[in-house]
GROMACS .gro file of C-alpha atoms in nm:
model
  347
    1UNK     CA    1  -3.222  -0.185   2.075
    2UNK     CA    2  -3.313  -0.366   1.758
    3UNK     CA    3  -3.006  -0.566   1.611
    4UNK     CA    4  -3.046  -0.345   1.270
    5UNK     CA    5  -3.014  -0.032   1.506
    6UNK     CA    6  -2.725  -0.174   1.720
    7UNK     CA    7  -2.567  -0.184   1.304
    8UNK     CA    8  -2.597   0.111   1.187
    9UNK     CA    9  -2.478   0.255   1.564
   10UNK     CA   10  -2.159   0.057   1.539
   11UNK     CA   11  -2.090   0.201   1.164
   12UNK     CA   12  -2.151   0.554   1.310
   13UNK     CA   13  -1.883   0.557   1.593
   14UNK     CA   14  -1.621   0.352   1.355
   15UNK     CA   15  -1.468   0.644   1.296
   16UNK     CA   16  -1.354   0.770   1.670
   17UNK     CA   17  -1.068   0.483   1.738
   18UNK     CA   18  -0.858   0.568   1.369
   19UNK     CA   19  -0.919   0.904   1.420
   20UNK     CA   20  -0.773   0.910   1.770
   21UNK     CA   21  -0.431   0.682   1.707
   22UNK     CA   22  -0.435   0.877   1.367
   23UNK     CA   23  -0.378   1.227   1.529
   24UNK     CA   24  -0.115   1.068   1.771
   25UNK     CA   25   0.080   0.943   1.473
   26UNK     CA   26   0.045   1.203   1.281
   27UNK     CA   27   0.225   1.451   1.595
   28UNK     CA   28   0.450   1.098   1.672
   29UNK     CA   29   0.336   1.062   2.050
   30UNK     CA   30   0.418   0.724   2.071
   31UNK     CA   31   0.772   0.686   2.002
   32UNK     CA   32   0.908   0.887   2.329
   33UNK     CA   33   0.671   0.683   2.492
   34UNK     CA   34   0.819   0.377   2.405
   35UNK     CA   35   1.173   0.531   2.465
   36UNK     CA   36   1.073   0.596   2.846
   37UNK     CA   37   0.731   0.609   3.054
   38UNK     CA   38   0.619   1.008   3.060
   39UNK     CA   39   0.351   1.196   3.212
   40UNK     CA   40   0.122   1.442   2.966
   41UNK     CA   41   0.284   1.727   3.082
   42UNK     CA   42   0.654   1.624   2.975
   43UNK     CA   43   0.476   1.470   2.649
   44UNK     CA   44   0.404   1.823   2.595
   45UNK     CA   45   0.690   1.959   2.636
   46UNK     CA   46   0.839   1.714   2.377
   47UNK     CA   47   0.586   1.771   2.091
   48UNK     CA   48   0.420   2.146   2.139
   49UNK     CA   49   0.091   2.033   2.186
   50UNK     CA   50  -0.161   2.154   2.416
   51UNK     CA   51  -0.170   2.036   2.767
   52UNK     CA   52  -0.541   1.976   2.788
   53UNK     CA   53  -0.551   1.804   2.453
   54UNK     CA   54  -0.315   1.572   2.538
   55UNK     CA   55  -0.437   1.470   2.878
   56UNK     CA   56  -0.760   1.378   2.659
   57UNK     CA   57  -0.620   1.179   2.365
   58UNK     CA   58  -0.353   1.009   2.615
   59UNK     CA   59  -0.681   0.894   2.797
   60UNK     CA   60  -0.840   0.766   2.507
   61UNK     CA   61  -0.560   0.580   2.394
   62UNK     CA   62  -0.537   0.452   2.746
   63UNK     CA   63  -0.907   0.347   2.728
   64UNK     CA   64  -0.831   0.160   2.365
   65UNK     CA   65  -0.597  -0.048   2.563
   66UNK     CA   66  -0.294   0.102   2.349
   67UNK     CA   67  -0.160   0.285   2.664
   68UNK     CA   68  -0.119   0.197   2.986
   69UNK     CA   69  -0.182   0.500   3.240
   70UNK     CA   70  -0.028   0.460   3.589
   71UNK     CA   71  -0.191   0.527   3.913
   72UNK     CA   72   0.012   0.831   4.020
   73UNK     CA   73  -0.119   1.148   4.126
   74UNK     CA   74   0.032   1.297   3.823
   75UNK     CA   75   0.029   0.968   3.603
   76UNK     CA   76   0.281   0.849   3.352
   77UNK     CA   77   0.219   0.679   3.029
   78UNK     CA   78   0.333   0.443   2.828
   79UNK     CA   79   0.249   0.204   2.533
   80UNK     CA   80   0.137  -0.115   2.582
   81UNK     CA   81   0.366  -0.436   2.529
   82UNK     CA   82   0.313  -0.569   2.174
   83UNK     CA   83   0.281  -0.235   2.025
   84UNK     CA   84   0.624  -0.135   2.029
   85UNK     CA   85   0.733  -0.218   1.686
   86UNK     CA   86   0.438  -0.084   1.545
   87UNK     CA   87   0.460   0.248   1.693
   88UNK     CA   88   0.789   0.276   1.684
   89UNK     CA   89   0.865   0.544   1.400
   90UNK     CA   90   1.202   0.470   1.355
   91UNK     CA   91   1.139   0.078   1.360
   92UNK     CA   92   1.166  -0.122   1.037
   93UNK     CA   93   0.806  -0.277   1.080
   94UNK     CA   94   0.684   0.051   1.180
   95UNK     CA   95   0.241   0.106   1.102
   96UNK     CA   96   0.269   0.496   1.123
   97UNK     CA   97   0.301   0.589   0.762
   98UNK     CA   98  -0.007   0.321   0.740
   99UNK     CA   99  -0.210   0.515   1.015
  100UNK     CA  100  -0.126   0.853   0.874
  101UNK     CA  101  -0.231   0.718   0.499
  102UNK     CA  102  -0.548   0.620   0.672
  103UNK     CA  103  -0.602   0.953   0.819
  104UNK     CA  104  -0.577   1.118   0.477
  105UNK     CA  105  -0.798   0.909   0.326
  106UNK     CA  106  -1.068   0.999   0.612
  107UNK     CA  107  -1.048   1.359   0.495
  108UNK     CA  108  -1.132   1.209   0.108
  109UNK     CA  109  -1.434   0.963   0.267
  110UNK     CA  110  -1.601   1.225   0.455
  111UNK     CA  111  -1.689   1.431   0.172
  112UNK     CA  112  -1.833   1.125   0.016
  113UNK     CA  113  -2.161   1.270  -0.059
  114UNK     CA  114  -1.988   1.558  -0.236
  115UNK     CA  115  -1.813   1.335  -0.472
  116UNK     CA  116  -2.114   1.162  -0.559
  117UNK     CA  117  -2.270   1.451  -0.686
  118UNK     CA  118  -1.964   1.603  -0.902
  119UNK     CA  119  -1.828   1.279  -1.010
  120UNK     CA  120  -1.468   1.411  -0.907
  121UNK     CA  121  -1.250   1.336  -0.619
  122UNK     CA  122  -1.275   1.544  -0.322
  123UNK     CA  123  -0.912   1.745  -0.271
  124UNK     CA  124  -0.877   1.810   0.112
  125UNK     CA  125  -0.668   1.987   0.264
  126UNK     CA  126  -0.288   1.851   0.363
  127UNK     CA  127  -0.228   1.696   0.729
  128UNK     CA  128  -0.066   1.883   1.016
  129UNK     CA  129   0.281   1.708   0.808
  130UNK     CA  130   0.239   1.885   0.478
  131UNK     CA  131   0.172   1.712   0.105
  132UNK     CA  132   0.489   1.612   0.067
  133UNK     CA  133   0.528   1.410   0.396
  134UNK     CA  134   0.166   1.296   0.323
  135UNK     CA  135   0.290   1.159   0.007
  136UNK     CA  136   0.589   0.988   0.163
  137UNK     CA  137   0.342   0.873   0.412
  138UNK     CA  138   0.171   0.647   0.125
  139UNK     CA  139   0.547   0.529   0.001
  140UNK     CA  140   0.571   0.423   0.337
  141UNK     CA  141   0.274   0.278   0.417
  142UNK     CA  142   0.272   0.064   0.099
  143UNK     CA  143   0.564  -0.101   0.269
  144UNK     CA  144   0.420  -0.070   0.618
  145UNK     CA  145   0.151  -0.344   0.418
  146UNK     CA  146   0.361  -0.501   0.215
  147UNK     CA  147   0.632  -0.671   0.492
  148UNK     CA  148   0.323  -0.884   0.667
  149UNK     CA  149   0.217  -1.001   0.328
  150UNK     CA  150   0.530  -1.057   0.069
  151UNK     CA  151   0.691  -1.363   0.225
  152UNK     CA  152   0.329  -1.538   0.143
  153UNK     CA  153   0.272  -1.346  -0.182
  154UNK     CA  154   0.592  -1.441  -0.327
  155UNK     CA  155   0.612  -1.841  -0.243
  156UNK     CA  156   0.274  -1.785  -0.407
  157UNK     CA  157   0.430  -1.660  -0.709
  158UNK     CA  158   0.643  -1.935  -0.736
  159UNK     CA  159   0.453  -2.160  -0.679
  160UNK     CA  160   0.242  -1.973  -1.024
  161UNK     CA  161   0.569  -2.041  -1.145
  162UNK     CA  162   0.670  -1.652  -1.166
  163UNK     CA  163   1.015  -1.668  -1.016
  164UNK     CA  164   1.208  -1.753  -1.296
  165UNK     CA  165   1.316  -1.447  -1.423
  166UNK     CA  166   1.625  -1.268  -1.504
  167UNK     CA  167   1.524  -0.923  -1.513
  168UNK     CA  168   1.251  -0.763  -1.275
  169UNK     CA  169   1.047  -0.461  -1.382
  170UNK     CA  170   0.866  -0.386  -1.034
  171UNK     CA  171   0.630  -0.059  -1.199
  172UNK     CA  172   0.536   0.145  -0.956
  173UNK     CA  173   0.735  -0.070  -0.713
  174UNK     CA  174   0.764   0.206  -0.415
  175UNK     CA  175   1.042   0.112  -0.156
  176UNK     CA  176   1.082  -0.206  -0.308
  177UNK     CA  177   0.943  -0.435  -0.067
  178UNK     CA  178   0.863  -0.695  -0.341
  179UNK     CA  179   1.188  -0.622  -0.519
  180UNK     CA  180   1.378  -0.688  -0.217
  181UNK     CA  181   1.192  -1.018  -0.140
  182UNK     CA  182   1.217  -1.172  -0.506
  183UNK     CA  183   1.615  -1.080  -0.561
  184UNK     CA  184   1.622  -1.318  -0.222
  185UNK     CA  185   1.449  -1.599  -0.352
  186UNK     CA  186   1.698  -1.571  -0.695
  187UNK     CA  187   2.033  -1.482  -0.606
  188UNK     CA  188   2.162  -1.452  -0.981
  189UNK     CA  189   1.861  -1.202  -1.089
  190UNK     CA  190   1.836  -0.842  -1.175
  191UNK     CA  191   1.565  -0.546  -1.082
  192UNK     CA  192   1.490  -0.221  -1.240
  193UNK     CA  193   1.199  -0.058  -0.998
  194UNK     CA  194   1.055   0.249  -1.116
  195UNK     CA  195   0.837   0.507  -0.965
  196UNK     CA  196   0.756   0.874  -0.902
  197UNK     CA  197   1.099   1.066  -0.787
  198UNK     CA  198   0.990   1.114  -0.408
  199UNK     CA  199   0.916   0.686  -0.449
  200UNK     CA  200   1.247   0.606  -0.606
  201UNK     CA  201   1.437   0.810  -0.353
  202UNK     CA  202   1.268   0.589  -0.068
  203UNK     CA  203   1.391   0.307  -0.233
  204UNK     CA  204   1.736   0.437  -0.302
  205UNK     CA  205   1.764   0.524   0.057
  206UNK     CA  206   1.609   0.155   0.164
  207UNK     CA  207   1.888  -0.026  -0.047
  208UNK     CA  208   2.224   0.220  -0.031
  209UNK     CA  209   2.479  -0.014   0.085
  210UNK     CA  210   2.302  -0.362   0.054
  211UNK     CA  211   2.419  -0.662  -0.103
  212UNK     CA  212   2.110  -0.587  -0.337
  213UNK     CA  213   2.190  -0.233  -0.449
  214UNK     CA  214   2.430  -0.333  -0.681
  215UNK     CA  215   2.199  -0.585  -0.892
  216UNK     CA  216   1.873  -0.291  -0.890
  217UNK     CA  217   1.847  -0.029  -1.139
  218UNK     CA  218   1.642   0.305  -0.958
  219UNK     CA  219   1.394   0.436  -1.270
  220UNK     CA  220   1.231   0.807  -1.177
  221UNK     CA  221   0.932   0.838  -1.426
  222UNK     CA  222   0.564   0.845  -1.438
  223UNK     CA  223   0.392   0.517  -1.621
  224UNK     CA  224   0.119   0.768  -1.765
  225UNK     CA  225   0.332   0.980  -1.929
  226UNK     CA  226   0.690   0.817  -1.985
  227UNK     CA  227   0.803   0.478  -2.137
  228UNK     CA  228   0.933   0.211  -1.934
  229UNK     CA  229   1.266   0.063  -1.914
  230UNK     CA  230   1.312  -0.211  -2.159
  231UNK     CA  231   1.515  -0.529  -2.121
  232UNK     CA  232   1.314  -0.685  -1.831
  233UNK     CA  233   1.131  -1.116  -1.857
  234UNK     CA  234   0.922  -1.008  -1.577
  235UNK     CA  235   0.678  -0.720  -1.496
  236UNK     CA  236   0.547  -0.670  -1.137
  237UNK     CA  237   0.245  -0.405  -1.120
  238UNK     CA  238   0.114  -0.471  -0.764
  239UNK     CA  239  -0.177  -0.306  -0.612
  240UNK     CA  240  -0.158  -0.039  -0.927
  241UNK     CA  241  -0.432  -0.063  -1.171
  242UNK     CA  242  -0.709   0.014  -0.906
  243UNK     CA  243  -0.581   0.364  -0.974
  244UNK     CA  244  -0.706   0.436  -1.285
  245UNK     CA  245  -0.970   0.333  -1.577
  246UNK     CA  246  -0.971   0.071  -1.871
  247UNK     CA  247  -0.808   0.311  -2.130
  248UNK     CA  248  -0.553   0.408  -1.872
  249UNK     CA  249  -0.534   0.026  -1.777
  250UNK     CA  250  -0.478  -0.078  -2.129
  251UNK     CA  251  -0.236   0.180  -2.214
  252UNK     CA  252  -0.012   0.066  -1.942
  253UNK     CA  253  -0.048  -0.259  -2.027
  254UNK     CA  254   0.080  -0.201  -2.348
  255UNK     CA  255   0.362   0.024  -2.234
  256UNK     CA  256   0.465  -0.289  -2.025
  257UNK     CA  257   0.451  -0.537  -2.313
  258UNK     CA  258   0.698  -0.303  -2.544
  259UNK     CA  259   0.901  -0.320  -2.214
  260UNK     CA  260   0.891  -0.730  -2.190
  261UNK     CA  261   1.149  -0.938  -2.391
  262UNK     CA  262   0.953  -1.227  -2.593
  263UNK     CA  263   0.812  -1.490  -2.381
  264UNK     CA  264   0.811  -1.264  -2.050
  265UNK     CA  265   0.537  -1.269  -1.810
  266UNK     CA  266   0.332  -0.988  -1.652
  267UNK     CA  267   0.173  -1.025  -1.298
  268UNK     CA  268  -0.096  -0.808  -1.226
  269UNK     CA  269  -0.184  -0.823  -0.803
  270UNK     CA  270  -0.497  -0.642  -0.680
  271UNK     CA  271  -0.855  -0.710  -0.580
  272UNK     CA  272  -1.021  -0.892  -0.833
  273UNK     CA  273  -1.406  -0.867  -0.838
  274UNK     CA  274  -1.705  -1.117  -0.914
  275UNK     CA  275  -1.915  -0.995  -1.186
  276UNK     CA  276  -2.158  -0.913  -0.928
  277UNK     CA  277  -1.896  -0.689  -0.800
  278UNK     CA  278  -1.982  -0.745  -0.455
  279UNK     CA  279  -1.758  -1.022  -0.352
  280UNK     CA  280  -1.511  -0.956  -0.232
  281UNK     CA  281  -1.644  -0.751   0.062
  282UNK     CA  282  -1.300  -0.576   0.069
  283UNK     CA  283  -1.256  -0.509  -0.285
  284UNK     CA  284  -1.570  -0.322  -0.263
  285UNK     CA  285  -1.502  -0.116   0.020
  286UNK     CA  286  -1.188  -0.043  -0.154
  287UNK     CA  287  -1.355   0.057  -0.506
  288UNK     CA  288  -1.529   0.330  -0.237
  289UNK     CA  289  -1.157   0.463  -0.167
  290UNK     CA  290  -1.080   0.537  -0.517
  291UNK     CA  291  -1.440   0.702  -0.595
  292UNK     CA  292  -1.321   0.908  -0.308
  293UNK     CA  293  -0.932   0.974  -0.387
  294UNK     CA  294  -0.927   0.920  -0.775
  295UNK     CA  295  -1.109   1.041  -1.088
  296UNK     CA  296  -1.110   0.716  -1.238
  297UNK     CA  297  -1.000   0.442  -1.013
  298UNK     CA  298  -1.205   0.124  -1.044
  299UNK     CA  299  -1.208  -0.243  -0.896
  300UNK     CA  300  -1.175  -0.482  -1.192
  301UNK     CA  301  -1.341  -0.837  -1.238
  302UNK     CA  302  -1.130  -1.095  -1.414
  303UNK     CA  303  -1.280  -1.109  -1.745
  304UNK     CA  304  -1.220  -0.734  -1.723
  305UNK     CA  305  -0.848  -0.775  -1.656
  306UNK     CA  306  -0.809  -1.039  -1.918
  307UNK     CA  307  -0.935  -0.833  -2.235
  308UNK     CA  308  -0.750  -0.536  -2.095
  309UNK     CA  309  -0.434  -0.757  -2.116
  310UNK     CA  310  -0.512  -0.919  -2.457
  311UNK     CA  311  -0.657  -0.583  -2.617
  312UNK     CA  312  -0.247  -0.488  -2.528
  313UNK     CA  313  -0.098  -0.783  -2.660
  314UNK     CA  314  -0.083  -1.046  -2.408
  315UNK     CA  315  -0.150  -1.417  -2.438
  316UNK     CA  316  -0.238  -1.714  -2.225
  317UNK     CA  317  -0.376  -1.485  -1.960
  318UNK     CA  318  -0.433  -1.649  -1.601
  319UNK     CA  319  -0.593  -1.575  -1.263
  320UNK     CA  320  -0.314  -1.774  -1.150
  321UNK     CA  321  -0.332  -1.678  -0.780
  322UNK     CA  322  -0.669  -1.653  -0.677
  323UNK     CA  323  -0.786  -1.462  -0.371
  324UNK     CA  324  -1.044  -1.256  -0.183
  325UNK     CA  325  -0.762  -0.973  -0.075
  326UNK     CA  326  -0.534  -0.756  -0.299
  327UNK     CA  327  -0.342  -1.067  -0.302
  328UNK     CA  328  -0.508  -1.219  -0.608
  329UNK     CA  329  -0.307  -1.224  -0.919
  330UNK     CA  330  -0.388  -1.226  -1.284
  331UNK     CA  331  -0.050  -1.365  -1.519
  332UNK     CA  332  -0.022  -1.316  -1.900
  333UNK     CA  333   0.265  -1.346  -2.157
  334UNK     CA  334   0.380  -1.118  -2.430
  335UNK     CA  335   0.387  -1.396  -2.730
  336UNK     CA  336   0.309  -1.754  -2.745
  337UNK     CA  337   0.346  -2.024  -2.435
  338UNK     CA  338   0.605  -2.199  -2.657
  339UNK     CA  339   0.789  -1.825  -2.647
  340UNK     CA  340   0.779  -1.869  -2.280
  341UNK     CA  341   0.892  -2.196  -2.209
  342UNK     CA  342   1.187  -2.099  -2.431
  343UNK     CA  343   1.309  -1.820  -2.243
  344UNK     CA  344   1.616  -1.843  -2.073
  345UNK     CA  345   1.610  -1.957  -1.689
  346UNK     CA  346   1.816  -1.732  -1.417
  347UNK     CA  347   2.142  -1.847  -1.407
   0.00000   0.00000   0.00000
């Protein structure tokens, strides 16, 4: 078998392994596995799914080395050490929301070719869970993400010299998972986060009774129709603007710069391309998923960022973090540096 062959083989079975740990955390088989060891039968019993079904997918997932199937005449399962806290639903670091979002956004891909004739998004039907624990699904995935990666992206940030704010504005800021991380790192400082009502009730349940609830503001809205809240020196918008085109791109921008006091900063995180839009091989893959899930969603390069941000208002506009993940950032100020470097410090 020729090596281009042995290629194109490997991208035609991809699917098989997400699709199988997809549909058990979609039913949540691997939790009571965790809990206690359990044959397929009492699995069954548990979760209402078909006996013969789930002698089949418990084998797979024994053959992917995420189970471990006993020797018994009637064998017992269980997951594999080092998955726990993964599979874990009710664990803190929890992947399932992540491998249910990943599901959902197979049943966008596969109708690939469909969207490329139409030009339009491909609306599949909801999982086994229904849209509304689909969409809580994403809420929760974004944070799923976002714990392995916010320790590093913030000492990045400050190292940008970002974290010297008084006021947060995390838009679109989910759960909270960088709110959380950058009240931390300044003890004195102040967040507003504001999302979609189903997002801002995730993060009103993630911070009730914290030392942190009492220094975030919780914002229900939707950036493409409502103004923001005003009164913040620094505006988050992490892995947001992929979402939508340059006109939607510069609109927020501007809604975010009527939001900034003089001399705040905006941080924009996401993939940001080469002109040859290529590089990064992620960010390109990724431009695929919103072709597939949005009607306008893009991958931007730099220079595209930059006269998005200036056509709003912004100055002194920086890739100040760069990257080849979502991790790169792009940095501008509403006003002049001097405006900046004048601005109160956290106190």
């Amino acid at each position: 078998m020729s090596e281009t062959v042995k290629t194109l083989e490997g991208f035609s079975h991809s699917y098989q392994s997400i699709c199988i740990v997809g549909a058990a955390a979609e039913l949540d088989l691997f939790t009571p596995l965790i809990r206690s060891p359990l044959t397929a039968a009492g699995l069954t019993q548990l979760r209402g799914t078909d006996l013969r079904a789930t002698v089949m997918l418990l084998d797979a997932l024994a053959a992917l080395e995420i189970l471990h199937k006993s020797t018994d005449t009637e064998p017992v399962y269980r997951v594999q050490d080092g998955y726990h806290e993964l599979l874990d639903i009710d664990h803190p670091k929890t992947y399932i929301p992540m491998l249910r979002h990943r599901v959902n956004c197979i049943r966008q891909w596969v109708e690939l070719a469909r969207v490329l004739t139409t030009g339009k998004p491909h609306q599949p039907a909801a999982s086994i869970l229904g849209p509304a624990e689909d969409y809580r699904s994403f809420v929760l995935a974004m944070h799923a993400v976002g714990i392995n990666m916010v320790g590093g992206m913030v000492d990045a940030l400050g190292q940008a010299g970002c974290l010297t704010f008084r006021h947060l504005l995390d838009v679109g800021g989910a759960s909270g998972t960088y709110t959380l991380e950058m009240l931390r790192r300044l003890p004195c400082a102040q967040a507003t986060i504001f999302d979609l009502p189903p997002a801002i009730e995730e993060a009103r349940k993630r911070f009730a009774g914290t030392a942190y609830e009492p220094r975030i503001r919780f914002v229900a809205g939707d950036f493409y129709g409502d103004a923001l809240p005003a009164g913040c020196d620094f505006a988050w918008v992490s892995a947001i603007i992929h979402q939508f085109d340059r006109d939607h791109a510069r609109a927020l921008y501007a809604k975010i710069h009527r939001a900034l006091e003089p001399g705040g900063k905006i941080a924009v995180r996401d993939f940001v391309m080469q002109s040859c839009r290529t590089i990064p091989f992620d960010g390109a893959m990724f431009a695929i998923n919103m072709l597939a899930a949005t009607a306008r969603g893009m991958c931007y390069t730099y220079d595209e960022i930059r006269e998005d941000l200036e056509a709003a208002g912004f100055t002194a506009v920086s890739y100040a973090i760069p990257a080849d993940t979502m991790g790169a950032v792009v940095t501008a100020v509403k006003g002049s540096v001097h405006q900046m470097a004048q601005a109160p410090s956290p106190v």
